[in-house]
Coordinates of C-alpha atoms in Angstrom, one line a residue:
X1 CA 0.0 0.0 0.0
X2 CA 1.8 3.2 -1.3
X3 CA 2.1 6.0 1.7
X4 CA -0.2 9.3 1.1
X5 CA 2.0 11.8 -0.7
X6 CA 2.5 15.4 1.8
X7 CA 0.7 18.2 -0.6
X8 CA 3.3 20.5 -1.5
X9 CA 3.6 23.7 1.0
X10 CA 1.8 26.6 0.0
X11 CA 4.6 29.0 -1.0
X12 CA 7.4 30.1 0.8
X13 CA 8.1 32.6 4.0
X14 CA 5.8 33.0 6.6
X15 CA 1.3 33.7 5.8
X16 CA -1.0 35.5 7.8
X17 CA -1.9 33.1 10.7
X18 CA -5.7 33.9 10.0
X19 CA -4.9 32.0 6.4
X20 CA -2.8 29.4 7.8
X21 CA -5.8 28.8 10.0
X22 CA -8.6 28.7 7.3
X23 CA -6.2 26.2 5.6
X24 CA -5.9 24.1 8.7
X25 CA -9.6 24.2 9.1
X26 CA -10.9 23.6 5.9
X27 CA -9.0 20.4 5.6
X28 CA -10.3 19.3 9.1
X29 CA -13.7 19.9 7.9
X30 CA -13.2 17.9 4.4
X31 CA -11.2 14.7 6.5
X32 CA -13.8 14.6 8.9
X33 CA -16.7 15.2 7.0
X34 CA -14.9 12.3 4.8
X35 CA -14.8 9.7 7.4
X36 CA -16.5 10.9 10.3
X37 CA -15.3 11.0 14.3
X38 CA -13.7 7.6 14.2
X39 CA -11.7 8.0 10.9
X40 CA -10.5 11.5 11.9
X41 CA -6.7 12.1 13.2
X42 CA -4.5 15.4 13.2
X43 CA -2.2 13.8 10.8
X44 CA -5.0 13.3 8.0
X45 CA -5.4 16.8 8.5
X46 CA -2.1 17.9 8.1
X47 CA -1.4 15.6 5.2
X48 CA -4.2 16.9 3.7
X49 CA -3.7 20.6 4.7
X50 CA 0.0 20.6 4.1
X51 CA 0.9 22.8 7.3
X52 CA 3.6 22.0 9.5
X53 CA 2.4 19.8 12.6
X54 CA 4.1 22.2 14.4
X55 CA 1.7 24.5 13.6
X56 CA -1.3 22.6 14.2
X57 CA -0.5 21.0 16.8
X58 CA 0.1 24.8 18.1
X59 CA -3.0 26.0 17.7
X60 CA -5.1 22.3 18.6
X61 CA -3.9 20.2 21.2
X62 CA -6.3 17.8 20.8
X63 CA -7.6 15.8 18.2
X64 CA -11.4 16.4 19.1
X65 CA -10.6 20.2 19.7
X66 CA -9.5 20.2 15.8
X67 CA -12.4 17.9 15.0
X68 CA -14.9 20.3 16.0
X69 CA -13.4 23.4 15.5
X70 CA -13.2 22.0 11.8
X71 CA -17.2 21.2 12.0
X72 CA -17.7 24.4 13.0
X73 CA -15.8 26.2 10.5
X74 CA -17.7 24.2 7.5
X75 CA -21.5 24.9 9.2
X76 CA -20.4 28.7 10.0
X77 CA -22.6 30.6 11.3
X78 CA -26.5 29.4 9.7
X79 CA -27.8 28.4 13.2
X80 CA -27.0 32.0 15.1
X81 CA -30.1 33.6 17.1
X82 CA -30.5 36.8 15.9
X83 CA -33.6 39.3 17.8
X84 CA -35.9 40.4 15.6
X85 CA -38.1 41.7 18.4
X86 CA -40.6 39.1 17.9
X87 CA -39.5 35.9 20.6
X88 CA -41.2 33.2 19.4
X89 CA -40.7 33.5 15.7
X90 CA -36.7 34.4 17.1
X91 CA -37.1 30.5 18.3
X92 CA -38.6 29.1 16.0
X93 CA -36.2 30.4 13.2
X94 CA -33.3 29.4 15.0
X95 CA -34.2 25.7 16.4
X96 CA -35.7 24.5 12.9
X97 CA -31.7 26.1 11.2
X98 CA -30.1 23.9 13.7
X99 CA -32.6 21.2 12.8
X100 CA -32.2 21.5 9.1
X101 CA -28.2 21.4 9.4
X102 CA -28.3 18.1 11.5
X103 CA -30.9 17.0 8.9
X104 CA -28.5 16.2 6.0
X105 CA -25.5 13.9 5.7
X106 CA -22.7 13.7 6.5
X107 CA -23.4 17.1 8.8
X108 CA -26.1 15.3 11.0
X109 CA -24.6 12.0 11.9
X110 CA -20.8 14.0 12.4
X111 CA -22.4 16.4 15.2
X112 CA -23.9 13.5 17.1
X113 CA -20.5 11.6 16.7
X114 CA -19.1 14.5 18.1
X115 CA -21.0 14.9 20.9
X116 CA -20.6 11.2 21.8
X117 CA -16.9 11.8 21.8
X118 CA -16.9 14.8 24.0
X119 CA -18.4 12.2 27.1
X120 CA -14.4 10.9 26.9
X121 CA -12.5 13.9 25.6
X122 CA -12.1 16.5 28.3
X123 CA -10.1 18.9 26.0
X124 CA -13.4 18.4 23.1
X125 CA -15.8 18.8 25.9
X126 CA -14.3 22.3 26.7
X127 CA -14.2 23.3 23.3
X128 CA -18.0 22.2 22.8
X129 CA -18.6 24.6 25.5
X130 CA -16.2 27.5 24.8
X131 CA -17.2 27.4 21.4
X132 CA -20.6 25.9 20.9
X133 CA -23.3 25.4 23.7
X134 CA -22.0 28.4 25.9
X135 CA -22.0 30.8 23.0
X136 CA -25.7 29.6 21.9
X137 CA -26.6 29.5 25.0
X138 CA -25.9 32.8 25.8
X139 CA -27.6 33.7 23.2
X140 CA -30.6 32.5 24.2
X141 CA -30.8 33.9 27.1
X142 CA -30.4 37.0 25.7
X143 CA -33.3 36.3 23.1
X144 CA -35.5 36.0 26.3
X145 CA -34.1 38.1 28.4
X146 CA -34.8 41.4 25.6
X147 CA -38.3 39.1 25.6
X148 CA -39.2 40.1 28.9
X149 CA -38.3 43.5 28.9
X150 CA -41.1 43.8 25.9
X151 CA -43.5 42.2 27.9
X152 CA -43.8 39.2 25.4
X153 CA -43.0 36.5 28.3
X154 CA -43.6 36.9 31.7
X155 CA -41.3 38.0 34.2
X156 CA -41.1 35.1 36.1
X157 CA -40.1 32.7 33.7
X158 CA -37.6 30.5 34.1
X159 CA -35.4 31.0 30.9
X160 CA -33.0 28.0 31.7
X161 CA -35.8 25.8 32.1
X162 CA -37.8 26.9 28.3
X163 CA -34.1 26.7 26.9
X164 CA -33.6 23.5 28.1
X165 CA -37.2 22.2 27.2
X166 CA -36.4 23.4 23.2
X167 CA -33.0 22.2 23.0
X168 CA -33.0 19.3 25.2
X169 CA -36.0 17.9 23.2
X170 CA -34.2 18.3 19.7
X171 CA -30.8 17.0 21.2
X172 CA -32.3 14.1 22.4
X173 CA -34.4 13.2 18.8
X174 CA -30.7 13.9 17.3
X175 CA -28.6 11.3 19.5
X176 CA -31.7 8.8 20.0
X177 CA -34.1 8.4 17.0
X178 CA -34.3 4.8 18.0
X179 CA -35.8 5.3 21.0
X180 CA -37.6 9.0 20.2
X181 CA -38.7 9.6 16.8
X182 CA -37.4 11.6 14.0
X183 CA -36.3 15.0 14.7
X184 CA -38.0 17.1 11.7
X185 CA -38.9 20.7 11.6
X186 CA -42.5 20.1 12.6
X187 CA -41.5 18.6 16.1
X188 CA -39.1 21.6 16.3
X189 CA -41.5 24.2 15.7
X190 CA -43.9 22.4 18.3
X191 CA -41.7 22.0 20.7
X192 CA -40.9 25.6 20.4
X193 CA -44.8 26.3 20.9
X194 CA -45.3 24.3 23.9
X195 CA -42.3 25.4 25.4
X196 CA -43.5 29.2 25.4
X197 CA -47.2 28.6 25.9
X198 CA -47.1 28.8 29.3
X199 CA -44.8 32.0 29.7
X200 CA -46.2 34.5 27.3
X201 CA -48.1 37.0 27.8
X202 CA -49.2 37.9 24.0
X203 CA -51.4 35.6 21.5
X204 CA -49.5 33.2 19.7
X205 CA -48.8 35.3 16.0
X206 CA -48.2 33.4 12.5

């Protein structure tokens, strides 16, 4: 079996680090979009990238740290909350992105294999929440938080709990279909709904 040839390096003298990066990134996307979790390793990445290990090794000191950053970089940023002053359409724009990205292959099966791998990667694990669930998070609560202050949801509601009730629901449809049923855009929406039934103060619009 004839060794993988090293891709020539991309000119000489030193590149922006912001370039170096995109190049590091894009090819950890591609290997691990390629062959999922269990068929992903730094050194596919820089074979495939053509950046000194060095350099990668740098900047990701783990292999699930590079996997996900990697993930990340190919999704960018379609699943953002953004607050368009109306809550629950804010929601259910935002859960039923999420849902349509996990919806397609490989981009669906990778994030659950990534989450999986996170229970026994400390270093992945703190990137998931540096990077992913703190940041989205975060911006949920803000979502409700600027949602009380308009009087949309009451003041008393628990916004961990509601975030927890539309994420939890989809995350769990996502790593157990088996067990829970398909996680479509309908069940997002609804799950959305019931979530912030019980906490607004406003009819329910569209």
């Amino acid at each position: 079996m004839t060794a993988p040839q090293r891709p020539a390096r991309r000119g000489r003298g030193r590149r922006p680090i912001a370039q170096v990066r995109a190049e590091v990134l894009e090819a950890a996307a591609a290997v691990l979009m390629r062959e999922g979790v269990g068929g992903f390793t730094i050194e596919k990445v820089i074979v495939h990238s053509g950046v000194s290990s060095a350099t990668v090794y740098k900047h990701w000191p783990s292999r699930g740290a590079l996997a996900l950053d990697g993930y990340l970089h190919a999704v960018g940023d379609e699943i953002a909350l953004r607050d368009t002053g109306d809550i629950r359409a804010d929601l259910v724009r935002g859960i039923t992105a999420f849902v349509r990205m996990v919806g397609v292959e490989p981009a669906g099966p990778v994030f659950a294999q990534l989450i999986g791998a996170a229970q026994t990667d400390s270093e992945l694990a703190s990137q998931f929440d540096q990077h992913y669930f703190g940041p989205r998070r975060r911006q949920a609560f803000a979502l409700l938080e600027a949602a009380k202050e308009r009087g949309q949801i009451r003041s008393d509601a628990d916004l961990g709990v509601i975030v927890d009730i539309i994420w939890g629901a989809c995350y769990i449809r996502l790593l157990l279909p088996h067990l829970t049923g398909t996680l479509t855009v309908d069940f997002a929406r609804d799950v959305v709904h019931q979530a912030l039934n019980g906490v607004t103060l406003v009819e329910k619009s569209g």
